[in-house]
CSV table of C-alpha atoms in Angstrom, one decimal:
chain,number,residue,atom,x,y,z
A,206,UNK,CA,81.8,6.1,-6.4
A,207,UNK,CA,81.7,3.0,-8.2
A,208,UNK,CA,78.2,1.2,-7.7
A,209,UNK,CA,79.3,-2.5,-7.0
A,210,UNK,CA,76.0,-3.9,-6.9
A,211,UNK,CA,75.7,-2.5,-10.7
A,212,UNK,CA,79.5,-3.8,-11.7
A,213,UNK,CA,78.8,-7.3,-10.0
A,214,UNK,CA,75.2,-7.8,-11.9
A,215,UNK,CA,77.3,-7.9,-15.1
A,216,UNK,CA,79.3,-11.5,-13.8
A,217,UNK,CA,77.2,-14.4,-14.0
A,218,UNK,CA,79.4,-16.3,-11.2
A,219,UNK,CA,78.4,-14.0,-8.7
A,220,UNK,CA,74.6,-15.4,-9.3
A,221,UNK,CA,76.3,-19.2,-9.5
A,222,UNK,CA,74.8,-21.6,-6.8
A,223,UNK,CA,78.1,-23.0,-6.5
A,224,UNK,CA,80.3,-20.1,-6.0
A,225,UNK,CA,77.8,-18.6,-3.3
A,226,UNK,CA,79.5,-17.4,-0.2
A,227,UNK,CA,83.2,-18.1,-1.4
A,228,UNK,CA,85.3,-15.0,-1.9
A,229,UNK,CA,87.4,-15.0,-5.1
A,230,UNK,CA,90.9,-13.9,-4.0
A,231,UNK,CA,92.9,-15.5,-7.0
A,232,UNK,CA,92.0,-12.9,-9.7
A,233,UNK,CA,96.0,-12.2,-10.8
A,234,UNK,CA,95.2,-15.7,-12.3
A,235,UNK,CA,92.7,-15.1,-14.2
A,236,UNK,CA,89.6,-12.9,-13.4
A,237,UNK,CA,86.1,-13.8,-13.8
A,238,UNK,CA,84.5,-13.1,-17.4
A,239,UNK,CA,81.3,-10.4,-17.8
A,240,UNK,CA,78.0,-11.8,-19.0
A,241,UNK,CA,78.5,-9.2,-21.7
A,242,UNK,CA,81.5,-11.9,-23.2
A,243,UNK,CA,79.8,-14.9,-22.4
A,244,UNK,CA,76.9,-13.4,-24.4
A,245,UNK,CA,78.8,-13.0,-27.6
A,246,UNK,CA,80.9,-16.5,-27.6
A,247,UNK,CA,77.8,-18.4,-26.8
A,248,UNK,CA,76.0,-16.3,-30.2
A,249,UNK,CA,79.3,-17.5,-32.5
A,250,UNK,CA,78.9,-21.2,-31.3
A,251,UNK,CA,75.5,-20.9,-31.5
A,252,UNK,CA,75.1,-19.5,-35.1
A,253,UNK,CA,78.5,-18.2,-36.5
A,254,UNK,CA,80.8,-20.9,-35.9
A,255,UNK,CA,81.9,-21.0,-39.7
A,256,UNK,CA,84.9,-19.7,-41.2
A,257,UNK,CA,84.8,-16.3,-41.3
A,258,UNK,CA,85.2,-14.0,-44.2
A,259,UNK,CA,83.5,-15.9,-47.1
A,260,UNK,CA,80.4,-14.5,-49.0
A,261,UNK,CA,77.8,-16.2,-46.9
A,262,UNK,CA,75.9,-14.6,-44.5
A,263,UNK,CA,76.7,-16.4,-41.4
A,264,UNK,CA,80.8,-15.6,-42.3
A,265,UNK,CA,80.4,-12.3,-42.9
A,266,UNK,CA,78.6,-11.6,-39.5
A,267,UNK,CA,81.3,-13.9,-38.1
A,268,UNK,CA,84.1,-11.7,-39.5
A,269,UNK,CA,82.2,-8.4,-38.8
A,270,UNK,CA,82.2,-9.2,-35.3
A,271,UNK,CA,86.2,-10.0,-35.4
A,272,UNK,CA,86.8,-6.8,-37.0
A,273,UNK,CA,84.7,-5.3,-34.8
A,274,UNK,CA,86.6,-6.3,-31.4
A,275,UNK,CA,90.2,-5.5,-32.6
A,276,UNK,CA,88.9,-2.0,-33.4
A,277,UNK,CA,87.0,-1.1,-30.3
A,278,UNK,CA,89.9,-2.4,-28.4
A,279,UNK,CA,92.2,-0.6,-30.5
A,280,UNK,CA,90.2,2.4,-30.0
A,281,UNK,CA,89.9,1.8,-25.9
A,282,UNK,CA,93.8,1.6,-26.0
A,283,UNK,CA,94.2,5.4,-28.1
A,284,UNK,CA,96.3,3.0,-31.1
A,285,UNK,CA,95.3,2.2,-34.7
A,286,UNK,CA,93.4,-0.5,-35.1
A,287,UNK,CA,95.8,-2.7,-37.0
A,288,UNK,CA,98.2,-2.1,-34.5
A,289,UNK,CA,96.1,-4.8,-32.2
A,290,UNK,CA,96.8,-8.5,-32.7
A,291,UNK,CA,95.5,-11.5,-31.0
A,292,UNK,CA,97.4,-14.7,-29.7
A,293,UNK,CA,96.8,-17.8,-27.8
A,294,UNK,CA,98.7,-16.4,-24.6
A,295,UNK,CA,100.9,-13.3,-24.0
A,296,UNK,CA,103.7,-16.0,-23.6
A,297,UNK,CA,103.5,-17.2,-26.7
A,298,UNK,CA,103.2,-13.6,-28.1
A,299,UNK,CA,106.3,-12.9,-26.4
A,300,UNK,CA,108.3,-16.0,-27.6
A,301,UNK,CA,107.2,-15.0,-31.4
A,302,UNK,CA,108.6,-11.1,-30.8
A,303,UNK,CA,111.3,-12.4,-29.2
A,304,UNK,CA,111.9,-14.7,-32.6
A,305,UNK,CA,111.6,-11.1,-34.5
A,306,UNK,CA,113.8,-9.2,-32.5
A,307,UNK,CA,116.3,-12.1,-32.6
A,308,UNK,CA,116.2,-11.7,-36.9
A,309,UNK,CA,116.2,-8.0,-36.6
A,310,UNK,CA,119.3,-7.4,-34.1
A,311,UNK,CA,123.1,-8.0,-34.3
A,312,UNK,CA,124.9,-10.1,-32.2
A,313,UNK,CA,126.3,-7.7,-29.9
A,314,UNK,CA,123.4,-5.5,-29.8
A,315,UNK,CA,121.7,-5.6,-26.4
A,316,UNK,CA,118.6,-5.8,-24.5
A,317,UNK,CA,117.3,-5.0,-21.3
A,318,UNK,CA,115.2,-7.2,-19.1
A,319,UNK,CA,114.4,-7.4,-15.2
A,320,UNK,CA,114.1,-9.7,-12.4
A,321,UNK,CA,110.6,-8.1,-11.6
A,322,UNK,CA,108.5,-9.5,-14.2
A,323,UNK,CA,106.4,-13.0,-14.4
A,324,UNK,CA,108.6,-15.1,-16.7
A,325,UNK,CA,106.6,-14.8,-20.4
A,326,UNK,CA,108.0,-11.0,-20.1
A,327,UNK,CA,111.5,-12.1,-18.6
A,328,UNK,CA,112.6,-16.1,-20.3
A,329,UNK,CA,112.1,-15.2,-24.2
A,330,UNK,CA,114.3,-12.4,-24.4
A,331,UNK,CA,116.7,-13.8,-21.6
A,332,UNK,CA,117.0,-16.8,-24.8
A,333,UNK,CA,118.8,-14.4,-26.8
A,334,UNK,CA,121.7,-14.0,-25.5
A,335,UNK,CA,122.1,-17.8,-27.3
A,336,UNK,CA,122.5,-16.2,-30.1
A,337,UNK,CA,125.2,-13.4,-29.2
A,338,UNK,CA,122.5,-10.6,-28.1
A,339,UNK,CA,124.2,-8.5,-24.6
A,340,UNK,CA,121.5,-9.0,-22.2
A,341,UNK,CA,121.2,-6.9,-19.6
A,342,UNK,CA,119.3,-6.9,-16.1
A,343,UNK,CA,117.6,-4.1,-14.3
A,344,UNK,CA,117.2,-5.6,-11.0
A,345,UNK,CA,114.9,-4.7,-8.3
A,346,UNK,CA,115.8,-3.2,-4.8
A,347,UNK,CA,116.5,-6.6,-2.7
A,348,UNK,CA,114.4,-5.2,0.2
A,349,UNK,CA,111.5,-3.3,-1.1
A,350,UNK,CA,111.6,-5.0,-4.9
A,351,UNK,CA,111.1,-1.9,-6.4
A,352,UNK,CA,113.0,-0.7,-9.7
A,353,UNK,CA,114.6,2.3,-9.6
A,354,UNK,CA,115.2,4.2,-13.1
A,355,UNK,CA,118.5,5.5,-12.1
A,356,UNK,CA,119.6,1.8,-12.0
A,357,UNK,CA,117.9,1.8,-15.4
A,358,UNK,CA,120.0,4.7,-16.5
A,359,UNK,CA,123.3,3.0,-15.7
A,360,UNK,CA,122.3,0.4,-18.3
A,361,UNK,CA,121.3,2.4,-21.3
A,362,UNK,CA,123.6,3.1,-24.3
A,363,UNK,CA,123.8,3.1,-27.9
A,364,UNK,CA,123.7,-0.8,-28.1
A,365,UNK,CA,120.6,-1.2,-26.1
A,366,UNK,CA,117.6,-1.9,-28.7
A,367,UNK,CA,115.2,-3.1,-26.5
A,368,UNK,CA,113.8,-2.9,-22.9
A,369,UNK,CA,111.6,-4.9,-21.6
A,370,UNK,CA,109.7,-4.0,-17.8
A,371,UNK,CA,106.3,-5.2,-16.4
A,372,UNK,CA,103.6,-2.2,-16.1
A,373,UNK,CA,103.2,-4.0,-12.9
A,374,UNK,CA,104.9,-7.0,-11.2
A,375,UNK,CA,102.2,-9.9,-10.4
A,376,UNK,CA,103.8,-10.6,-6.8
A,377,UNK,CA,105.3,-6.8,-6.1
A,378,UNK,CA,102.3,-5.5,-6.9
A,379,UNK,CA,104.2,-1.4,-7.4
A,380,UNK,CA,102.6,0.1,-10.5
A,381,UNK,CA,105.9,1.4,-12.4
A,382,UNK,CA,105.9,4.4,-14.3
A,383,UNK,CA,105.5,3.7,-18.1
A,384,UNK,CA,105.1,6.8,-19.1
A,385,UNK,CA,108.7,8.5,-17.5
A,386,UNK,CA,110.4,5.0,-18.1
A,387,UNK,CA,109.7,4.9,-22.0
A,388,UNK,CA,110.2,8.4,-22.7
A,389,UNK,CA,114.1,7.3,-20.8
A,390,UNK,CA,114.4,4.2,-22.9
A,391,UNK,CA,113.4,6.5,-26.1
A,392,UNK,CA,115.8,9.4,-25.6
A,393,UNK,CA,118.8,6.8,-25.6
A,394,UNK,CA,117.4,5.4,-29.3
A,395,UNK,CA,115.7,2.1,-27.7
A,396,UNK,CA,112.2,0.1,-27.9
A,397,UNK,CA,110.0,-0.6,-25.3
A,398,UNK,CA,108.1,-3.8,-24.2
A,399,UNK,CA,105.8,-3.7,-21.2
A,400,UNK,CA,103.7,-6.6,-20.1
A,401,UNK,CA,100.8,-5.2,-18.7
A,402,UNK,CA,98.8,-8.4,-17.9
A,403,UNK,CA,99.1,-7.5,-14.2
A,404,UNK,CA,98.1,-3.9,-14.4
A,405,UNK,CA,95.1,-4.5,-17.3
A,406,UNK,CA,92.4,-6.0,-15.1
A,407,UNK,CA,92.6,-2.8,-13.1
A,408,UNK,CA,91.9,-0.4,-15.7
A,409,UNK,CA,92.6,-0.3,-19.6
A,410,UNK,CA,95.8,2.0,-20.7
A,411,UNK,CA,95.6,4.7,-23.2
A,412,UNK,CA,98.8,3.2,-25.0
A,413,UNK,CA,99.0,6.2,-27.3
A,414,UNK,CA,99.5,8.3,-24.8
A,415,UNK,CA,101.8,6.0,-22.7
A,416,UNK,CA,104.3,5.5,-25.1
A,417,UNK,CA,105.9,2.1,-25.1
A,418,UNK,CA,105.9,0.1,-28.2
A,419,UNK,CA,104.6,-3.0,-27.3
A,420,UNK,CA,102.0,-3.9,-24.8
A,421,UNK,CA,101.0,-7.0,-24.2
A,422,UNK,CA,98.0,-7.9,-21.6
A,423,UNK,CA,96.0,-11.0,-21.4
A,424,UNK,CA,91.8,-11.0,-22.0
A,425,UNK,CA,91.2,-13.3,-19.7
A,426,UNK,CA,92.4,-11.4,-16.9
A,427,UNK,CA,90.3,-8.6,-18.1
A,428,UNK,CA,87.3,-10.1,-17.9
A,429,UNK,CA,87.2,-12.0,-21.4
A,430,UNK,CA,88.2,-15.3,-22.9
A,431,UNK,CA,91.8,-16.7,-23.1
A,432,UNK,CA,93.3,-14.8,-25.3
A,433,UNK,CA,96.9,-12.9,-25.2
A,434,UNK,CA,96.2,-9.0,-26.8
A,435,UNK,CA,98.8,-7.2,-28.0
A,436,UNK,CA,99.7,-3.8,-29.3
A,437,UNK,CA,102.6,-3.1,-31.4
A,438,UNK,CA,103.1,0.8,-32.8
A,439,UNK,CA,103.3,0.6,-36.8
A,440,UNK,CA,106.9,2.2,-36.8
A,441,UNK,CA,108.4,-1.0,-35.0
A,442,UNK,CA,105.8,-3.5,-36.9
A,443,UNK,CA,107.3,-2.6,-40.1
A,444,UNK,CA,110.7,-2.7,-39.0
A,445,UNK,CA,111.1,-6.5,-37.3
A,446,UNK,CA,110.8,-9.4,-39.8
A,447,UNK,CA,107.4,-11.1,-40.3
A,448,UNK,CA,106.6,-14.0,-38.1
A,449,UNK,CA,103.3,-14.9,-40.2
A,450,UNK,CA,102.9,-16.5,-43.7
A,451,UNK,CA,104.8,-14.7,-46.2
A,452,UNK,CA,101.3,-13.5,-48.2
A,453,UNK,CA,100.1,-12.2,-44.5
A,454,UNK,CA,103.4,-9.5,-44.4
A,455,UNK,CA,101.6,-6.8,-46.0
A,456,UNK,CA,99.0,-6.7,-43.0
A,457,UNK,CA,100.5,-5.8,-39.2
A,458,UNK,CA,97.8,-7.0,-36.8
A,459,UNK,CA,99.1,-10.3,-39.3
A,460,UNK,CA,102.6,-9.8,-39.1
A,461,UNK,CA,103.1,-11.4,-35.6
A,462,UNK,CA,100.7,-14.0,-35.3
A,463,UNK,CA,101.6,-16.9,-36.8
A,464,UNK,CA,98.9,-19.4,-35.8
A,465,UNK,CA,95.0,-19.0,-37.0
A,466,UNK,CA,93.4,-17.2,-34.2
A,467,UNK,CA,90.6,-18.7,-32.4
A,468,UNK,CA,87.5,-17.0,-33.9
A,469,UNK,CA,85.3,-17.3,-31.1
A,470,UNK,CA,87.4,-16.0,-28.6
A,471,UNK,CA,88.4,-13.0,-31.2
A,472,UNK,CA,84.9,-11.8,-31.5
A,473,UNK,CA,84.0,-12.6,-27.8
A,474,UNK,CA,86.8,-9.5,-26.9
A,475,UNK,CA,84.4,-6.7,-27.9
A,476,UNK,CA,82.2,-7.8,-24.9
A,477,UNK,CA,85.0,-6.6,-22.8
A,478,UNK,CA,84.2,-3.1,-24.6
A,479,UNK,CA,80.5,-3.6,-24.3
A,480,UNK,CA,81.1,-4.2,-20.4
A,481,UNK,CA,83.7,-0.8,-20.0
A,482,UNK,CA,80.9,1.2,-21.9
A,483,UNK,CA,78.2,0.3,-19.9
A,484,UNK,CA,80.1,0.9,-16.5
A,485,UNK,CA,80.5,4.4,-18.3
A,486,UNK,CA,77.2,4.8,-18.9
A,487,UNK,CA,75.4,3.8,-15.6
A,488,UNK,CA,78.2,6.1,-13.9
A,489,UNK,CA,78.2,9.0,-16.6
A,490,UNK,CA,81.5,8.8,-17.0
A,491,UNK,CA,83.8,8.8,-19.9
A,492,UNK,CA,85.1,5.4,-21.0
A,493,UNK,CA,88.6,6.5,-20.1
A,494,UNK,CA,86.9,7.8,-16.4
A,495,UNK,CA,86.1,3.9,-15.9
A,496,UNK,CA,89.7,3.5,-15.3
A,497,UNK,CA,89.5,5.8,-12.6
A,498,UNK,CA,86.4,4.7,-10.9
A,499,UNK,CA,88.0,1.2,-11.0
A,500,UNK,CA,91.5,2.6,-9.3
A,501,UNK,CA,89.4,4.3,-6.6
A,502,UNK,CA,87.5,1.3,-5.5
A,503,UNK,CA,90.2,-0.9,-5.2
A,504,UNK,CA,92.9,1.6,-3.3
A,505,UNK,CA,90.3,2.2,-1.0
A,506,UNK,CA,89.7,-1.2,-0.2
A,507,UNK,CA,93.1,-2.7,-0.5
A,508,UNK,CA,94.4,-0.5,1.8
A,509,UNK,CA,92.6,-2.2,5.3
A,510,UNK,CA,94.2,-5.8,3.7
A,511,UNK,CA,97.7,-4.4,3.8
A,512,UNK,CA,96.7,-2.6,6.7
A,513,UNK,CA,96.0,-5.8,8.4
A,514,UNK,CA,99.5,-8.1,7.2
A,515,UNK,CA,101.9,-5.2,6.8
A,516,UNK,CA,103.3,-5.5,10.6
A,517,UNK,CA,102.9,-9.3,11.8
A,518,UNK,CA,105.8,-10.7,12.8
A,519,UNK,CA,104.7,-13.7,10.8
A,520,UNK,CA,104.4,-12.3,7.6
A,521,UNK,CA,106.5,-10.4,5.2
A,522,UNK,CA,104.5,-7.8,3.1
A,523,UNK,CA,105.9,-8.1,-0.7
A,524,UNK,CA,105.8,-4.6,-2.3
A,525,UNK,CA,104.4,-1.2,-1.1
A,526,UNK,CA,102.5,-0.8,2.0
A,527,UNK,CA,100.9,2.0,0.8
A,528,UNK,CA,97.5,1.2,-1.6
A,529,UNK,CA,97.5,4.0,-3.9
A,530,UNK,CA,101.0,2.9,-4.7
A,531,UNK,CA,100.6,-0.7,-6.0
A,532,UNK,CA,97.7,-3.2,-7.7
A,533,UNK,CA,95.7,-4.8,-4.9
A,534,UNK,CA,97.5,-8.1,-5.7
A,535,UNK,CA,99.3,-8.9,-2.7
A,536,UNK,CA,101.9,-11.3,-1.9
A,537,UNK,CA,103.2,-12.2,1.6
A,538,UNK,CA,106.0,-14.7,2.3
A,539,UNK,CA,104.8,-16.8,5.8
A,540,UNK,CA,106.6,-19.1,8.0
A,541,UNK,CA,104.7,-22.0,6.3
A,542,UNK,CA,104.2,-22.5,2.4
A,543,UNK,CA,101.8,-20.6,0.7
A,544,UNK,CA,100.2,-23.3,-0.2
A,545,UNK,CA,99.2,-24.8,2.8
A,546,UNK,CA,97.8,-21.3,3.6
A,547,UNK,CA,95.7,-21.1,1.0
A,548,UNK,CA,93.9,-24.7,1.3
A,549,UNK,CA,93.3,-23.3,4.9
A,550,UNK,CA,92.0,-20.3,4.1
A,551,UNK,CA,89.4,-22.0,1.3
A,552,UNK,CA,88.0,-23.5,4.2
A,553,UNK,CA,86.8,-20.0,5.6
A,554,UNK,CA,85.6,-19.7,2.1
A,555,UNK,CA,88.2,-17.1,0.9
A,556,UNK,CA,89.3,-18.5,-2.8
A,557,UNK,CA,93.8,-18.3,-3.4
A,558,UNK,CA,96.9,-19.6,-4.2
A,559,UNK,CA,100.0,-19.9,-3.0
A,560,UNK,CA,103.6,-20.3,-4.9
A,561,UNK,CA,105.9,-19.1,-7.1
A,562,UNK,CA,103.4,-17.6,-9.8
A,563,UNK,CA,106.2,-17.6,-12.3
A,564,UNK,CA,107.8,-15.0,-10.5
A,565,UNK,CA,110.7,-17.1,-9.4
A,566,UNK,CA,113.4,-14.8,-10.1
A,567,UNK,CA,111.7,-11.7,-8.5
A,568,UNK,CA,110.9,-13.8,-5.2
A,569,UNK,CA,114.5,-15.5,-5.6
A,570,UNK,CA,115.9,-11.5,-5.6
A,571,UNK,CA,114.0,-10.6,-2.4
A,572,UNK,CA,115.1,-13.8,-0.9
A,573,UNK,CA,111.6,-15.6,-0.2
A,574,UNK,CA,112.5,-19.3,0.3
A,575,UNK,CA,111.2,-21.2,-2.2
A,576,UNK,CA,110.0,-24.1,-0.9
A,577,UNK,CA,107.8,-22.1,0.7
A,578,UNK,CA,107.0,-19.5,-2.4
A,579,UNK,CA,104.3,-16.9,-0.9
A,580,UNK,CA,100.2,-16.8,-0.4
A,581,UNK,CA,98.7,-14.3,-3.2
A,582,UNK,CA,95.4,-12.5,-2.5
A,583,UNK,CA,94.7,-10.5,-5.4
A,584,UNK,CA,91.3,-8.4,-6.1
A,585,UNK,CA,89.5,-6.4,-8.9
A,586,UNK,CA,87.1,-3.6,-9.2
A,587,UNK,CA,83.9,-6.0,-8.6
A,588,UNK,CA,85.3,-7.3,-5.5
A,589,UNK,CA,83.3,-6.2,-2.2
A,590,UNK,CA,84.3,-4.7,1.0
A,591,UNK,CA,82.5,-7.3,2.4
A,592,UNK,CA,84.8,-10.0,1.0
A,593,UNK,CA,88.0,-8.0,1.6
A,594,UNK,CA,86.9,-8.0,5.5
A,595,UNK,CA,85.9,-12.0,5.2
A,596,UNK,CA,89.5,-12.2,3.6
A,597,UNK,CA,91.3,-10.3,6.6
A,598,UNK,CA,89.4,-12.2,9.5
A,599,UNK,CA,90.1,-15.3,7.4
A,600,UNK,CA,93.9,-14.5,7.9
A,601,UNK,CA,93.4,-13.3,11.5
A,602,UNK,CA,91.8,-17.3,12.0
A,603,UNK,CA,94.7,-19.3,10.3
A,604,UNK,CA,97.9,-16.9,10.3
C-alpha cells in the first residue's frame, strides 16, 4: 500500500501556507513538482548556471548532470539513452516530427490520426495532408469515446506509414492498449506515435517493452519542470531527416531538437528519478513496482468520484465508469459550463478547470456543447482520500 504521508513529504506545496486546505483537482494540467527537482534546479542556478560542457569545473558538473538525467530516464523507460531527447513542449516536439515525417514520406503515403487525442498529438500531423500526405482518422465510439482497434484495422494498408494514438485521452480518461495496438500498426509495415502526457504522471512506461516508436510525455506533468520528453527508437531516428544543425546529425537525442535546450530544466529531470527511486526504496519495491503502487492508489480512490457523478441526471460521465479501466482524470459535461463550475467549486476549496482542454475534436465527436466544454477533476498518486471525499461533497454542494 502506498504510504501517502511518505509520497506527500516529497512536494513542498503540500507544506505551502498558501495552498493549505485547497485540494488540487487540476493535475492533467500540470502536476505539482517534488522537492527532489526543485532541489537540483535551485543547485544549477545557484552554482552551475554556465554553459555546460567546457573545461571548467562548474561546466563539466553542469553537463554531468545533463548527461546524467537523459540516461536515468532513458534507463526508467527500458530505451538507450540517446534515444531520449528534450524539448520546450511535447507540442513543439510534435510539430518538429511532424516536419520529419513530412521530408521522409511521399505524397500519397498516408497517416493515421484520431479524434481522441489533445491537439499537440492530433493538429501537426492533421497539417500534412497540405502537402499531399492521405490522412486518415480513427475515430472514437460517439457514445462511450472509446477506440476500437477493429475500426483501426479497417484503416491499415500498405500506404499507412504512420499512426499516431494517445496512451491515454486527457478528457476520456480510457487507458488504450499500446502494447496490442503497436504490435497491429507493426504487422501492417507502419510507425507508431503515442503521446503519453496523460498516462505519464500515473506511472512511467517501460517503452522497450511497449513497442511504439515514439513517445512523447511532458515533465511537468510528472512531477518536474516544463519540459516536453521524448523517446524515439534508433531504427526510425536514423531513417527521418534531421531537424537539428547539420554538424548535430551524427548524434539522435540531437537529431530532433532543433533549439538549445534549457540547461536547467535538463538537469532538473533526474530529480524526477531521484523521487521514483526513493518511493522504491521506502516501499521495497522495484523501481518498475512504483508504477504499480501508483495505479493501485489511484483506482482505489477514483473509483468513489465516478461512483458519485456516474448516474446524476445532471451530469454526463466522459469515459469509463469503471476505475481500473481509465486515468482518474475525469471529465463530466453539466447543464452549465464548466467553467462556472469550477469557480464554484474553488470556493469549497477544491482546485479545477473547466473547458475544452484542447480536446475539441474528441468533445465535438461525443457531442458535448461547446460553449459549455466540460468540468475536469483530475488526480495523482499523492492525492488523498481525504481530498477525493472534500471533492465529491464539493460536487454534492454546487451540482
Amino acid at each position: 500500500m502506498l504510504d501517502i504521508d511518505f509520497v506527500r513529504s516529497n512536494f513542498p506545496a503540500f507544506s505551502e501556507p498558501s495552498l493549505e486546505g485547497q485540494a488540487f483537482f487540476e493535475n492533467a494540467g500540470g502536476s505539482y513538482t517534488c522537492g527532489q527537482v526543485i532541489d537540483r534546479l535551485t543547485r544549477t542556478y545557484r552554482s552551475r548556471k554556465v554553459q555546460p560542457y567546457a573545461p571548467y569545473a562548474a561546466s563539466q558538473l553542469a553537463g554531468a548532470e545533463m548527461d546524467e538525467a537523459r540516461s536515468r530516464l532513458a534507463k526508467l523507460m527500458g530505451v538507450e539513452t540517446d534515444e531520449l531527447s528534450f524539448g520546450p513542449s511535447t507540442t513543439q516536439n510534435t510539430y518538429v516530427l511532424a516536419q520529419a515525417f513530412r521530408q521522409f514520406m511521399s505524397p500519397g503515403e498516408a497517416i493515421i490520426v484520431t479524434n481522441q487525442d489533445h491537439e499537440a498529438n492530433t493538429g501537426p500531423w492533421r497539417q500534412l495532408a497540405n502537402k499531399g500526405i492521405v490522412v486518415r482518422e480513427w475515430k472514437v465510439n460517439a457514445e462511450t469515446g472509446h477506440l476500437d482497434t477493429d475500426d483501426l484495422e479497417d484503416l491499415l494498408d500498405e500506404k499507412v506509414r504512420l499512426v499516431c494514438f494517445p496512451h491515454c485521452s486527457n478528457v476520456v480518461g480510457e487507458i488504450n492498449p499500446v502494447l496490442e495496438i503497436t504490435a497491429l500498426c507493426h504487422a501492417a509495415g507502419a510507425f507508431v506515435c503515442v503521446d503519453g502526457v496523460s498516462y505519464a504522471p500515473h506511472g512511467f512506461v517501460d517503452v522497450g517493452n511497449l513497442g511504439p516508436d515514439i513517445y512523447l510525455f511532458s515533465s511537468y506533468k510528472t512531477y518536474g519542470p516544463h519540459q516536453g520528453i521524448m523517446v524515439i527508437r534508433r531504427n526510425l531516428g536514423q531513417l527521418l531527416p534531421n531537424q537539428g544543425h547539420y554538424f548535430n546529425a551524427g548524434t539522435l537525442y540531437k537529431r530532433f531538437t532543433p533549439a538549445g535546450p534549457d540547461h536547467a530544466q535538463v538537469a532538473a529531470c533526474a530529480g524526477m528519478v531521484d523521487y521514483m527511486e526513493a518511493l522504491g526504496a521506502h516501499h521495497g519495491v522495484s523501481v518498475g513496482g512504483v508504477h504499480d503502487l501508483m495505479r493501485a492508489h489511484e483506482v482505489a480512490l477514483l473509483q468513489p468520484l465516478l461512483d458519485a457523478v456516474k448516474d446524476r441526471n445532471s451530469v454526463r460521465l466522459i469515459g469509463p465508469s469503471e476505475a481500473a479501466s481509465r486515468a482518474p482524470t475525469v471529465a463530466l459535461a453539466l447543464n452549465r459550463p464548466g467553467e462556472e463550475v469550477a469557480a464554484d467549486l474553488a470556493q469549497h476549496g477544491v482546485m479545477c478547470g473547466g473547458g475544452d482542454f484542447y480536446a475539441v475534436r474528441a468533445l465535438e465527436a461525443m457531442g458535448v456543447d461547446m460553449h459549455k466544454g466540460v468540468l475536469r477533476l483530475s488526480f495523482v498518486h499523492y492525492t488523498s482520500e481525504a481530498e477525493v471525499t472534500k471533492a465529491i461533497e464539493a460536487l454534492d454542494a454546487v451540482l
